[in-house]
PDB file of C-alpha atoms in Angstrom:
ATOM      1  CA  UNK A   1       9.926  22.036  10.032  1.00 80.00           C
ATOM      2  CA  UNK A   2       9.789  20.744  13.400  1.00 86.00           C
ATOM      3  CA  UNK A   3      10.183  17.441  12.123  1.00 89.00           C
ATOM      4  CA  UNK A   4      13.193  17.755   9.927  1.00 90.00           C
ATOM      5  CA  UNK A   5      15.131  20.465  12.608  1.00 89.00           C
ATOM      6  CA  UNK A   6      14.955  17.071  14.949  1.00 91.00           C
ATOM      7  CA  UNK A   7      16.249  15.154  12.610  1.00 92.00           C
ATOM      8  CA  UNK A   8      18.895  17.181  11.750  1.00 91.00           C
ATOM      9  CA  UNK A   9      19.826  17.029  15.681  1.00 89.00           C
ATOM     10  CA  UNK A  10      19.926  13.424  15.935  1.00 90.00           C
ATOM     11  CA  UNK A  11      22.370  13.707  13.037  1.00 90.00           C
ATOM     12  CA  UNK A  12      24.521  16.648  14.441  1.00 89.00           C
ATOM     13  CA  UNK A  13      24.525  14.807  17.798  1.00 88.00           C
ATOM     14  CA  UNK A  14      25.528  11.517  16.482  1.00 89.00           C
ATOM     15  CA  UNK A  15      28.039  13.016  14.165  1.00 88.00           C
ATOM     16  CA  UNK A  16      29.771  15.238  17.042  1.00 88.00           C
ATOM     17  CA  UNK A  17      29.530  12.728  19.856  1.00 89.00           C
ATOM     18  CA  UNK A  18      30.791   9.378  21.328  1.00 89.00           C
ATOM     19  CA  UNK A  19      28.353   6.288  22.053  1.00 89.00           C
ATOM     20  CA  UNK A  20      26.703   7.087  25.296  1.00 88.00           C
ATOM     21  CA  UNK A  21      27.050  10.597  25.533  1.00 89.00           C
ATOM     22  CA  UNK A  22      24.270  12.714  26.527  1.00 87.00           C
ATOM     23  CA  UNK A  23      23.449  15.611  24.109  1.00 84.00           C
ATOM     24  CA  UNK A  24      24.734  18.704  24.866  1.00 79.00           C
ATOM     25  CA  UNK A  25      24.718  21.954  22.162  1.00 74.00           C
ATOM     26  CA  UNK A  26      28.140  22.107  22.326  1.00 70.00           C
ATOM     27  CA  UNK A  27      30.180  25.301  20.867  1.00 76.00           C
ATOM     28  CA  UNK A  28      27.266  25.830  18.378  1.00 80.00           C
ATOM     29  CA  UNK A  29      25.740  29.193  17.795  1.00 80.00           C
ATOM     30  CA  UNK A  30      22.059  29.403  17.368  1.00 78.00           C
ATOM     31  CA  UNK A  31      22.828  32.247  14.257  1.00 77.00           C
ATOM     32  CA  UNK A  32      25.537  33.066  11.702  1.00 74.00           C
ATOM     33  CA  UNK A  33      27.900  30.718   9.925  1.00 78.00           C
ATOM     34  CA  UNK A  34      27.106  27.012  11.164  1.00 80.00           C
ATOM     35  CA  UNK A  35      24.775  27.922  13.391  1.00 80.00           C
ATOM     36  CA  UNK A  36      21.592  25.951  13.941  1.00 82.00           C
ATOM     37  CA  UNK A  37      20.061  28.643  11.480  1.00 80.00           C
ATOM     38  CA  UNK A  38      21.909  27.505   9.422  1.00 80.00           C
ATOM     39  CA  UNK A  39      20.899  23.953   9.152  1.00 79.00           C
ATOM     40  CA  UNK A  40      17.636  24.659   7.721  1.00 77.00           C
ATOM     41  CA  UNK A  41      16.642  25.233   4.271  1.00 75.00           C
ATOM     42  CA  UNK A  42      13.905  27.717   4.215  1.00 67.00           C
ATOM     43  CA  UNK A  43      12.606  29.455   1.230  1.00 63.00           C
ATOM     44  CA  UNK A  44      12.918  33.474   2.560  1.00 58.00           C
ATOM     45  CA  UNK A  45      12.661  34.905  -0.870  1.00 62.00           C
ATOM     46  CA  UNK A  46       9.132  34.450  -1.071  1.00 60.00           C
ATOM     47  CA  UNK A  47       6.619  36.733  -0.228  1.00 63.00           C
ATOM     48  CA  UNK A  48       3.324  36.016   0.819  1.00 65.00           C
ATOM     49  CA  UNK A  49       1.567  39.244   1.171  1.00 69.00           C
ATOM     50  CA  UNK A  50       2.446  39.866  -2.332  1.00 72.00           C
ATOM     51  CA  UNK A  51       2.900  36.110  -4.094  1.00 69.00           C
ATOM     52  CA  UNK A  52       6.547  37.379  -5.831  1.00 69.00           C
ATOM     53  CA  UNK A  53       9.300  35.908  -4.798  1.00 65.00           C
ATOM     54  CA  UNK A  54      12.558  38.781  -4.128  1.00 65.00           C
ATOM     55  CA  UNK A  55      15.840  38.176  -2.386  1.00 66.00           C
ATOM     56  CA  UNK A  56      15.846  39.650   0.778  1.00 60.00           C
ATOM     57  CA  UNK A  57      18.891  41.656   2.531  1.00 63.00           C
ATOM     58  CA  UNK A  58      20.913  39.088   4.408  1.00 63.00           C
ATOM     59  CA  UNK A  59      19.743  40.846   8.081  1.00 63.00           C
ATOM     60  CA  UNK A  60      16.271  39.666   6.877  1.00 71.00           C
ATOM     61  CA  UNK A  61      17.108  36.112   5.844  1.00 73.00           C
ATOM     62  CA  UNK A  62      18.694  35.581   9.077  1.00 76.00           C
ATOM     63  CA  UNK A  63      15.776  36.336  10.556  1.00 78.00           C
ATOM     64  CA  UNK A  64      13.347  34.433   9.354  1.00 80.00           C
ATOM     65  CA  UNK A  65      15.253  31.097   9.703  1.00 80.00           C
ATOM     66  CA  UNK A  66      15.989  32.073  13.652  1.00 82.00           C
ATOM     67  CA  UNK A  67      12.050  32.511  13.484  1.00 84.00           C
ATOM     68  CA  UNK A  68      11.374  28.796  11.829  1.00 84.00           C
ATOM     69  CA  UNK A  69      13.730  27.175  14.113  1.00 85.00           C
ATOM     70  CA  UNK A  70      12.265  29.075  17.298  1.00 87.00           C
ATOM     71  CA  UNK A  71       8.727  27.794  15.687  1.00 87.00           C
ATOM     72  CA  UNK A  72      10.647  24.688  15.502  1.00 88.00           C
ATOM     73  CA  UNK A  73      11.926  23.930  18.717  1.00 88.00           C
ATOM     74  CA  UNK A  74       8.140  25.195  20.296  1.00 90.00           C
ATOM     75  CA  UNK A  75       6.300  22.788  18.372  1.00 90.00           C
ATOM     76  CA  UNK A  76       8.579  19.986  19.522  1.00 90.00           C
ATOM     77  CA  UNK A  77       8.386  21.110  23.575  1.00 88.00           C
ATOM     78  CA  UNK A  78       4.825  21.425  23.443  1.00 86.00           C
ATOM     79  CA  UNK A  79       4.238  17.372  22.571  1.00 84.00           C
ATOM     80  CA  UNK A  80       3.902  16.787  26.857  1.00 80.00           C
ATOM     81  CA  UNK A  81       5.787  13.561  28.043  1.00 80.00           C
ATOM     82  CA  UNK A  82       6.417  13.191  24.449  1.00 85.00           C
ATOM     83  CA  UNK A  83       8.570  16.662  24.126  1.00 87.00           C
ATOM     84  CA  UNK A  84      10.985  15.849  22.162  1.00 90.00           C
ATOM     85  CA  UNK A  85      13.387  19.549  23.157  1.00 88.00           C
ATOM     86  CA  UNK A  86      13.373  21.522  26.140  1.00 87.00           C
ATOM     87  CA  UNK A  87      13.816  25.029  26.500  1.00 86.00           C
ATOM     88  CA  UNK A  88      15.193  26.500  29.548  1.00 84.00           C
ATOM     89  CA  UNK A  89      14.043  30.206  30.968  1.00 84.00           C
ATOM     90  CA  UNK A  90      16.091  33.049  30.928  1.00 84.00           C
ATOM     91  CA  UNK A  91      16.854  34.687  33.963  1.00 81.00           C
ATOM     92  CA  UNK A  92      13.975  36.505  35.229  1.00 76.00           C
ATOM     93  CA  UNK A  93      11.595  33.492  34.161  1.00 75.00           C
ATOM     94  CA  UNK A  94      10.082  36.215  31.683  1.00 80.00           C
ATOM     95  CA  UNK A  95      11.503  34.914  28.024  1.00 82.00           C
ATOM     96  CA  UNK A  96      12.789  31.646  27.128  1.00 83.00           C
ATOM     97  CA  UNK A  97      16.533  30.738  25.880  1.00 82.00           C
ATOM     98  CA  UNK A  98      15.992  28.919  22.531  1.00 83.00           C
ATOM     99  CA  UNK A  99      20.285  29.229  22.441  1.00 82.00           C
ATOM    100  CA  UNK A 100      20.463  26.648  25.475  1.00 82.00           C
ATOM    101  CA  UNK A 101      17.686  23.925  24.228  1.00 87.00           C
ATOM    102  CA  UNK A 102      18.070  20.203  25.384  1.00 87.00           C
ATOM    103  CA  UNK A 103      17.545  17.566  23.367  1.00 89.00           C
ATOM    104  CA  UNK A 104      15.152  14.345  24.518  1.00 87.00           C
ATOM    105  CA  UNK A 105      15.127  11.263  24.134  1.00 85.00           C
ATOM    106  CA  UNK A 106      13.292   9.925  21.033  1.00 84.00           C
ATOM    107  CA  UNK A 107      10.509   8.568  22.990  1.00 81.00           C
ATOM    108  CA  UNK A 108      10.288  12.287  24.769  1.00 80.00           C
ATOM    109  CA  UNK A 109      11.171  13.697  28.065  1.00 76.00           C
ATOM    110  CA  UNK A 110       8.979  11.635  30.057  1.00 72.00           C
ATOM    111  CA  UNK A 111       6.653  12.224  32.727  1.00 69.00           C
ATOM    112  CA  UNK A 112       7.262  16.170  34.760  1.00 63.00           C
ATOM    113  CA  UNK A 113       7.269  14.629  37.933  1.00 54.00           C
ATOM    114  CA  UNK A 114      10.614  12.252  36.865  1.00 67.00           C
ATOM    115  CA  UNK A 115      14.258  13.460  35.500  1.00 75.00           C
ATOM    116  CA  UNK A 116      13.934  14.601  31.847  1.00 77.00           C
ATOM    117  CA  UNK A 117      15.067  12.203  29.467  1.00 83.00           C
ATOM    118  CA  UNK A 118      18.101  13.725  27.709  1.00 85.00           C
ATOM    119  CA  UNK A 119      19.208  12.109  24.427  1.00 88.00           C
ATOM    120  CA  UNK A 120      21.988  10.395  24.708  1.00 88.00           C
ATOM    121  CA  UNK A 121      23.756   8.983  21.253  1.00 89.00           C
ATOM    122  CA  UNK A 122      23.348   5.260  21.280  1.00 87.00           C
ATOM    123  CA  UNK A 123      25.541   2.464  21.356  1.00 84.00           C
ATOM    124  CA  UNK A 124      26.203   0.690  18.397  1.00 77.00           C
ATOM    125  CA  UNK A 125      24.415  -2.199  19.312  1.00 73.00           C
ATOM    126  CA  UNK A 126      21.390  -1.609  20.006  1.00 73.00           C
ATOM    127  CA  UNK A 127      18.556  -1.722  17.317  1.00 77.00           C
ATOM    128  CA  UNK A 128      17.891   1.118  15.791  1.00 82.00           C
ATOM    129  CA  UNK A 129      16.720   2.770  12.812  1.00 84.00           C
ATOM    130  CA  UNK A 130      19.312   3.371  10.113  1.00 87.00           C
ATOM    131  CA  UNK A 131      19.390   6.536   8.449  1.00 90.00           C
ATOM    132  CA  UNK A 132      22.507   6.757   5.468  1.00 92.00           C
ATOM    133  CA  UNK A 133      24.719   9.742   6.040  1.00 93.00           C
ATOM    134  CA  UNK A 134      23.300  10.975   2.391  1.00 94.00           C
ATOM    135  CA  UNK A 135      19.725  11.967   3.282  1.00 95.00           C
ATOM    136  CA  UNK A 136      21.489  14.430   5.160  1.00 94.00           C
ATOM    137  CA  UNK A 137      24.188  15.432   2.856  1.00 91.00           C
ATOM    138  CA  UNK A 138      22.833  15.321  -0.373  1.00 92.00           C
ATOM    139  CA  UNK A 139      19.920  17.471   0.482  1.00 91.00           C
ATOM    140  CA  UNK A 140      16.957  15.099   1.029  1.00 93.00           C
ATOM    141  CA  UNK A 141      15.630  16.076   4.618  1.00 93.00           C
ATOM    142  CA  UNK A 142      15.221  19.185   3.404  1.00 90.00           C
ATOM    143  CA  UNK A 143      13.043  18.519   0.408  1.00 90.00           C
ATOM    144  CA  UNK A 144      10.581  15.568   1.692  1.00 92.00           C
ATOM    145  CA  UNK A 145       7.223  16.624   2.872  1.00 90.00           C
ATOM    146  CA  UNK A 146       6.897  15.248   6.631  1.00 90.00           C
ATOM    147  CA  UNK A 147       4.311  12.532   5.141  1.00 90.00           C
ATOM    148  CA  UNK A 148       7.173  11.578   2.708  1.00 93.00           C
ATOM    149  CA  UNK A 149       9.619  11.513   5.432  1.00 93.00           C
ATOM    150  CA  UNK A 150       7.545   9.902   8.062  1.00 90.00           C
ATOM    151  CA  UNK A 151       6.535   7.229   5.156  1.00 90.00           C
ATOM    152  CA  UNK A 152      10.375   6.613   4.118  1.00 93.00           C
ATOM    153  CA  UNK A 153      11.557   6.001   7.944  1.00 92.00           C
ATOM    154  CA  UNK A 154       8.360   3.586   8.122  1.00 89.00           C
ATOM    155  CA  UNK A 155       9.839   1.602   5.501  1.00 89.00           C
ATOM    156  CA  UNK A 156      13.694   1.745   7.232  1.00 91.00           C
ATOM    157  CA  UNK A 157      11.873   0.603  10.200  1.00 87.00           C
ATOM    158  CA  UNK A 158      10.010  -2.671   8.380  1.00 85.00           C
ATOM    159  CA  UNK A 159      12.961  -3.215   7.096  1.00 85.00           C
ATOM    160  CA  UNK A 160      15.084  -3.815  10.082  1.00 82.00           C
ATOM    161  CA  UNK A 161      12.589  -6.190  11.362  1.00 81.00           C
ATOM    162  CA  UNK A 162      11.779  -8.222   8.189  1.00 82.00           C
ATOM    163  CA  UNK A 163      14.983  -7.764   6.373  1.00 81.00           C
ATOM    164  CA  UNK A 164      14.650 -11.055   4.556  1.00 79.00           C
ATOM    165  CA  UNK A 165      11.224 -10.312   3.392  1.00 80.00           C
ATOM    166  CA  UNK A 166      12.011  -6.787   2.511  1.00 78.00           C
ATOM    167  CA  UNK A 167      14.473  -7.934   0.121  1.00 79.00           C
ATOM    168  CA  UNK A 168      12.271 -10.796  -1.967  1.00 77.00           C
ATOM    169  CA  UNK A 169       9.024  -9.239  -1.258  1.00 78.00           C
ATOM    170  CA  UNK A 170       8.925  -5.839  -0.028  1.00 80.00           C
ATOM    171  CA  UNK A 171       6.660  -4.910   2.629  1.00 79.00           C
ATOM    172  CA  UNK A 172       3.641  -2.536   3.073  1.00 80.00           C
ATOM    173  CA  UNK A 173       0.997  -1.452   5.564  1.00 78.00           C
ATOM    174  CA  UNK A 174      -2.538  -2.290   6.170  1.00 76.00           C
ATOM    175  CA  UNK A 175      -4.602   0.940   7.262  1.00 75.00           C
ATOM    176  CA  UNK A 176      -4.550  -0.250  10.817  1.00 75.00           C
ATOM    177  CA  UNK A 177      -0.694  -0.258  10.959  1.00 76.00           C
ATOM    178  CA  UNK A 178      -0.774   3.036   8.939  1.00 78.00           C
ATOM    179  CA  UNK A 179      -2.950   4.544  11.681  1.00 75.00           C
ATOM    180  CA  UNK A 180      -0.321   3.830  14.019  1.00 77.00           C
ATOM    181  CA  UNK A 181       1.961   5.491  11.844  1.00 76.00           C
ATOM    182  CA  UNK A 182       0.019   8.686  11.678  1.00 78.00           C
ATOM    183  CA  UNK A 183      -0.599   8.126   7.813  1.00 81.00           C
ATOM    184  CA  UNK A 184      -3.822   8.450   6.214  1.00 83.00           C
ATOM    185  CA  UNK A 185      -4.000   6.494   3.076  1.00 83.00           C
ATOM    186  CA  UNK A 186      -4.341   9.651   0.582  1.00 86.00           C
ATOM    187  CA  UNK A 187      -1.035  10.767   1.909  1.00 86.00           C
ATOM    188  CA  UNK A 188       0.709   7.461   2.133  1.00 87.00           C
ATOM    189  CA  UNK A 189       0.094   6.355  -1.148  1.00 88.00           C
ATOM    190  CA  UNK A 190       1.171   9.771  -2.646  1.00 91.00           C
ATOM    191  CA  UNK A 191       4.402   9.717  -0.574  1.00 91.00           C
ATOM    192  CA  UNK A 192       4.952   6.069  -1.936  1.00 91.00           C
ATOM    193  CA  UNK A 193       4.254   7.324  -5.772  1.00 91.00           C
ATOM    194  CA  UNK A 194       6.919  10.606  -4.947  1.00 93.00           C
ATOM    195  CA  UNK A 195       9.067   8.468  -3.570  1.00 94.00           C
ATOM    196  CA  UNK A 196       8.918   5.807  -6.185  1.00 93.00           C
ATOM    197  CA  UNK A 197       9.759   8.922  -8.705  1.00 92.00           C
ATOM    198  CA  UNK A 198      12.517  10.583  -6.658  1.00 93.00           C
ATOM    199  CA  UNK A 199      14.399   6.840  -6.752  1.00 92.00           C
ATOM    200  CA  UNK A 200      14.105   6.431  -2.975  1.00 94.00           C
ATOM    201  CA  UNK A 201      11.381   3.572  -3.324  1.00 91.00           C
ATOM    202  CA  UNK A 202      10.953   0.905  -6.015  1.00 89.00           C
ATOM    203  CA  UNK A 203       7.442  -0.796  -6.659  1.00 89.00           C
ATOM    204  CA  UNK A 204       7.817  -4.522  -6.370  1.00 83.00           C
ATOM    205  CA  UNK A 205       5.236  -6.396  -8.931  1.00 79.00           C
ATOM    206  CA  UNK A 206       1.822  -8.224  -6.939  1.00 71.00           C
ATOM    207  CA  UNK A 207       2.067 -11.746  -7.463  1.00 63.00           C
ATOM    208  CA  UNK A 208      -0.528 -11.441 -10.268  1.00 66.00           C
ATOM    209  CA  UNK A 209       1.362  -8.993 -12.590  1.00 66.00           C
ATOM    210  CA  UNK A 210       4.414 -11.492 -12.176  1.00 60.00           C
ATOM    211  CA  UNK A 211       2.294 -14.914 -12.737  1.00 61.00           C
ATOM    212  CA  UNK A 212       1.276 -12.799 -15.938  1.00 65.00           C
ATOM    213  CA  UNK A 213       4.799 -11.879 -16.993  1.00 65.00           C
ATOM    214  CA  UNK A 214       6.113 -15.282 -15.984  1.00 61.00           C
ATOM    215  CA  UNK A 215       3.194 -16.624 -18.246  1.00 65.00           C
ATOM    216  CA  UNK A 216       3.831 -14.320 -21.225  1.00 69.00           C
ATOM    217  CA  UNK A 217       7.490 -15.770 -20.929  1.00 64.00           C
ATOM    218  CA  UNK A 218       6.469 -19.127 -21.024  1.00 63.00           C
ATOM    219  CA  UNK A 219       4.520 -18.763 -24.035  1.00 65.00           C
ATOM    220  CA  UNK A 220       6.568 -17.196 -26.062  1.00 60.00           C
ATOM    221  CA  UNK A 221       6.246 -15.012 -29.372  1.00 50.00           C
ATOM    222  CA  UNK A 222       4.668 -18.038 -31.324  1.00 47.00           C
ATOM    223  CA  UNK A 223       2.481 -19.321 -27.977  1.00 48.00           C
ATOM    224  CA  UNK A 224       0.870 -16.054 -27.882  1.00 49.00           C
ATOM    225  CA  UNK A 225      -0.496 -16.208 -31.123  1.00 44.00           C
ATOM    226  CA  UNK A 226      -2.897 -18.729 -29.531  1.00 43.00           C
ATOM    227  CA  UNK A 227      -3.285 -17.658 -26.279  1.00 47.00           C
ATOM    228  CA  UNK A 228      -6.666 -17.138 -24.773  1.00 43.00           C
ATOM    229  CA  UNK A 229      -7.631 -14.011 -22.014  1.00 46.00           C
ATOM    230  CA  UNK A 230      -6.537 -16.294 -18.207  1.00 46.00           C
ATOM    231  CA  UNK A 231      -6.882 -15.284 -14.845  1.00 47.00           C
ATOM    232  CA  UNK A 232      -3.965 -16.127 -13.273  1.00 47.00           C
ATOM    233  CA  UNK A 233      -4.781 -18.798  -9.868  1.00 48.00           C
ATOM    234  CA  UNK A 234      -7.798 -15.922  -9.638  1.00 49.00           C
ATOM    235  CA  UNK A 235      -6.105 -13.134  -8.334  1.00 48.00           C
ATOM    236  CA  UNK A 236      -7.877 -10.557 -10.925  1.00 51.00           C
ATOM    237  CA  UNK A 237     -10.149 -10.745  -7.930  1.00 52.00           C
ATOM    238  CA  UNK A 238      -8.066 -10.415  -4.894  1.00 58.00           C
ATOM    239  CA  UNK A 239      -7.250  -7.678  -3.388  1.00 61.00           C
ATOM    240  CA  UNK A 240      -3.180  -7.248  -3.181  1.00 71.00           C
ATOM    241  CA  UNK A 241      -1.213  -3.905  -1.511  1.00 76.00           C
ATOM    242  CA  UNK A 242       1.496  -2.625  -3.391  1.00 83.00           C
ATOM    243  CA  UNK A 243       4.538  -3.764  -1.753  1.00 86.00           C
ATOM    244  CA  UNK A 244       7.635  -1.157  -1.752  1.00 90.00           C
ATOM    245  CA  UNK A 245      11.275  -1.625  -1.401  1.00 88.00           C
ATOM    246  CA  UNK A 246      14.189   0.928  -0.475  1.00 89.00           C
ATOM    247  CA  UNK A 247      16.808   1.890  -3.148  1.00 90.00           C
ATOM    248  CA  UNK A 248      19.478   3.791  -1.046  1.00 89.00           C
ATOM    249  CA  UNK A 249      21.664   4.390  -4.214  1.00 91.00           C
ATOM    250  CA  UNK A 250      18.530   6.917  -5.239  1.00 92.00           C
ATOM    251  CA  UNK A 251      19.800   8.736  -1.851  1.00 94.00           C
ATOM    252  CA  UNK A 252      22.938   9.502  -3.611  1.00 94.00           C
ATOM    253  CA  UNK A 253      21.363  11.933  -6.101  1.00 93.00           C
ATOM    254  CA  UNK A 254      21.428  15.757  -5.409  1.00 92.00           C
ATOM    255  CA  UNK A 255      17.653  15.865  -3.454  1.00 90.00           C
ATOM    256  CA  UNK A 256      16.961  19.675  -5.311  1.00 89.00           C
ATOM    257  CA  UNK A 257      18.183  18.818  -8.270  1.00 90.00           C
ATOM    258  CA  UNK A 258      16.228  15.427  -8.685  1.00 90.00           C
ATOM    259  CA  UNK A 259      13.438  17.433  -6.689  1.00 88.00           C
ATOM    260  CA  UNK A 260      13.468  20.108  -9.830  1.00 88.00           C
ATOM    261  CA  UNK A 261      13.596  17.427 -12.194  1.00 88.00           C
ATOM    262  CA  UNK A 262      10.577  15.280 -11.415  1.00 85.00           C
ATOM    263  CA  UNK A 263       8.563  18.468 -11.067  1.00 83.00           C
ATOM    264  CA  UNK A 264       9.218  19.562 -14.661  1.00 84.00           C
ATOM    265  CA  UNK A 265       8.080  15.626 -15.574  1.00 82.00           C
ATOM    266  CA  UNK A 266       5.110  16.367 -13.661  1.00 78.00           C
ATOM    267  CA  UNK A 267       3.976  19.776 -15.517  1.00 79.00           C
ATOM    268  CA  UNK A 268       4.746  18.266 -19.122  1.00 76.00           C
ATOM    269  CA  UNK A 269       2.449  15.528 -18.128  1.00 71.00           C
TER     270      UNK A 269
END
């Protein structure tokens, strides 16, 4: 939650303000129609005391998305220098004003004893990572899993530095570089396989599966009457990462509905 409500802050920010502006909340409520509430999907007919899922009055609903974002906006103040919100105090010191949060920078506030790093939207030169305007709109920050999320902008971000590669080769991550990421393996090769099914990845072929298909081309229907079991330069033996590439046409796709979809695949299976 905390994760995706950031997110979704960057892109208000960006969408509501100039290049070089420092954030500010603006007019925006924290409840009701348009209000930060209201930016997060959260799934408040369920029931977890009982396991049934039944639609709440819209009093209740209300509240429990003002209680994920407060959660939210907590969980990204308590990160230290790296506190990525700020919460002011209300008058009296006693309770805190979740309605007048700042937003950091996205390297965090910084250390107490300087100025607090607001955010400020940047310019439109400077190198950044690229986000399309459709994993907001269509849905799809609010269906990822953070792994799947944090996974997806890891690829944006190889991406912008090896562009050329990216688009021949695809890139990937060694566990060291993963690490750094904040991705085990379990959970970066299952965000890879989701997001190979949700068309948000594609799997580029290791050079042995396409010295294999280049060599069953080669031969032919007749030639592979004849052929004999090969191993291709010897890379049957050699170790190769999966390489990955972003398709940002999958992005146009309604994220629940695609979401919905691939789950039904997954229970026929």
């Amino acid at each position: 939650m905390a994760l995706r409500f950031y997110l979704l802050a960057l892109f208000e920010a960006q969408c509501r303000l100039a290049p070089g502006a420092e954030w500010t909340g603006g007019d925006r409520p924290f409840r009701g129609r348009h209000g930060w509430n209201d930016f997060i999907a959260v799934d408040v007919a369920y029931q977890s005391a009982t396991d049934t899922y039944v639609r709440a009055p819209e009093l209740t609903q209300e509240a429990k998305r003002i209680r994920q974002v407060k959660g939210a906006l907590l969980t990204l103040e308590g990160l230290g220098e790296r506190a990525l919100v700020e919460i002011p105090a209300k008058k009296g010191g006693k309770y805190r004003d979740h309605r007048a949060f700042r937003l950091m920078n996205e390297t965090g506030r910084g250390a107490a004893a300087l100025t607090p790093d607001y955010y400020t939207v940047p310019p439109v030169d400077k190198q950044m990572i690229e986000i399309p305007t459709d994993f907001f709109l269509r849905g799809w920050v609010q269906v990822l899993y953070p792994a799947e999320i944090f996974t997806w902008l890891t690829f944006r971000l190889l991406n912008g530095r090896f562009p050329a590669r990216h688009q021949l080769l695809g890139n990937y991550l060694y566990a060291k570089k993963r690490e750094h990421f904040h991705l085990l393996r379990d959970s970066w090769e299952d965000s890879c396989r989701t997001l190979v099914e949700f068309g948000l990845l594609h799997r580029m072929p290791t050079v042995a599966e396409a010295e294999a298909e280049a060599a069953k081309a080669a031969q032919g229907s007749f030639g592979s009457l004849f052929s004999q079991p090969s191993r291709p330069s010897g890379r049957e033996d050699r170790y190769e990462p999966y390489r990955y590439q972003l398709t940002d046409k999958g992005l146009a796709a309604d994220a629940l509905e695609k979401c919905m979809k691939e789950l039904v695949i997954r229970l026929k299976r």
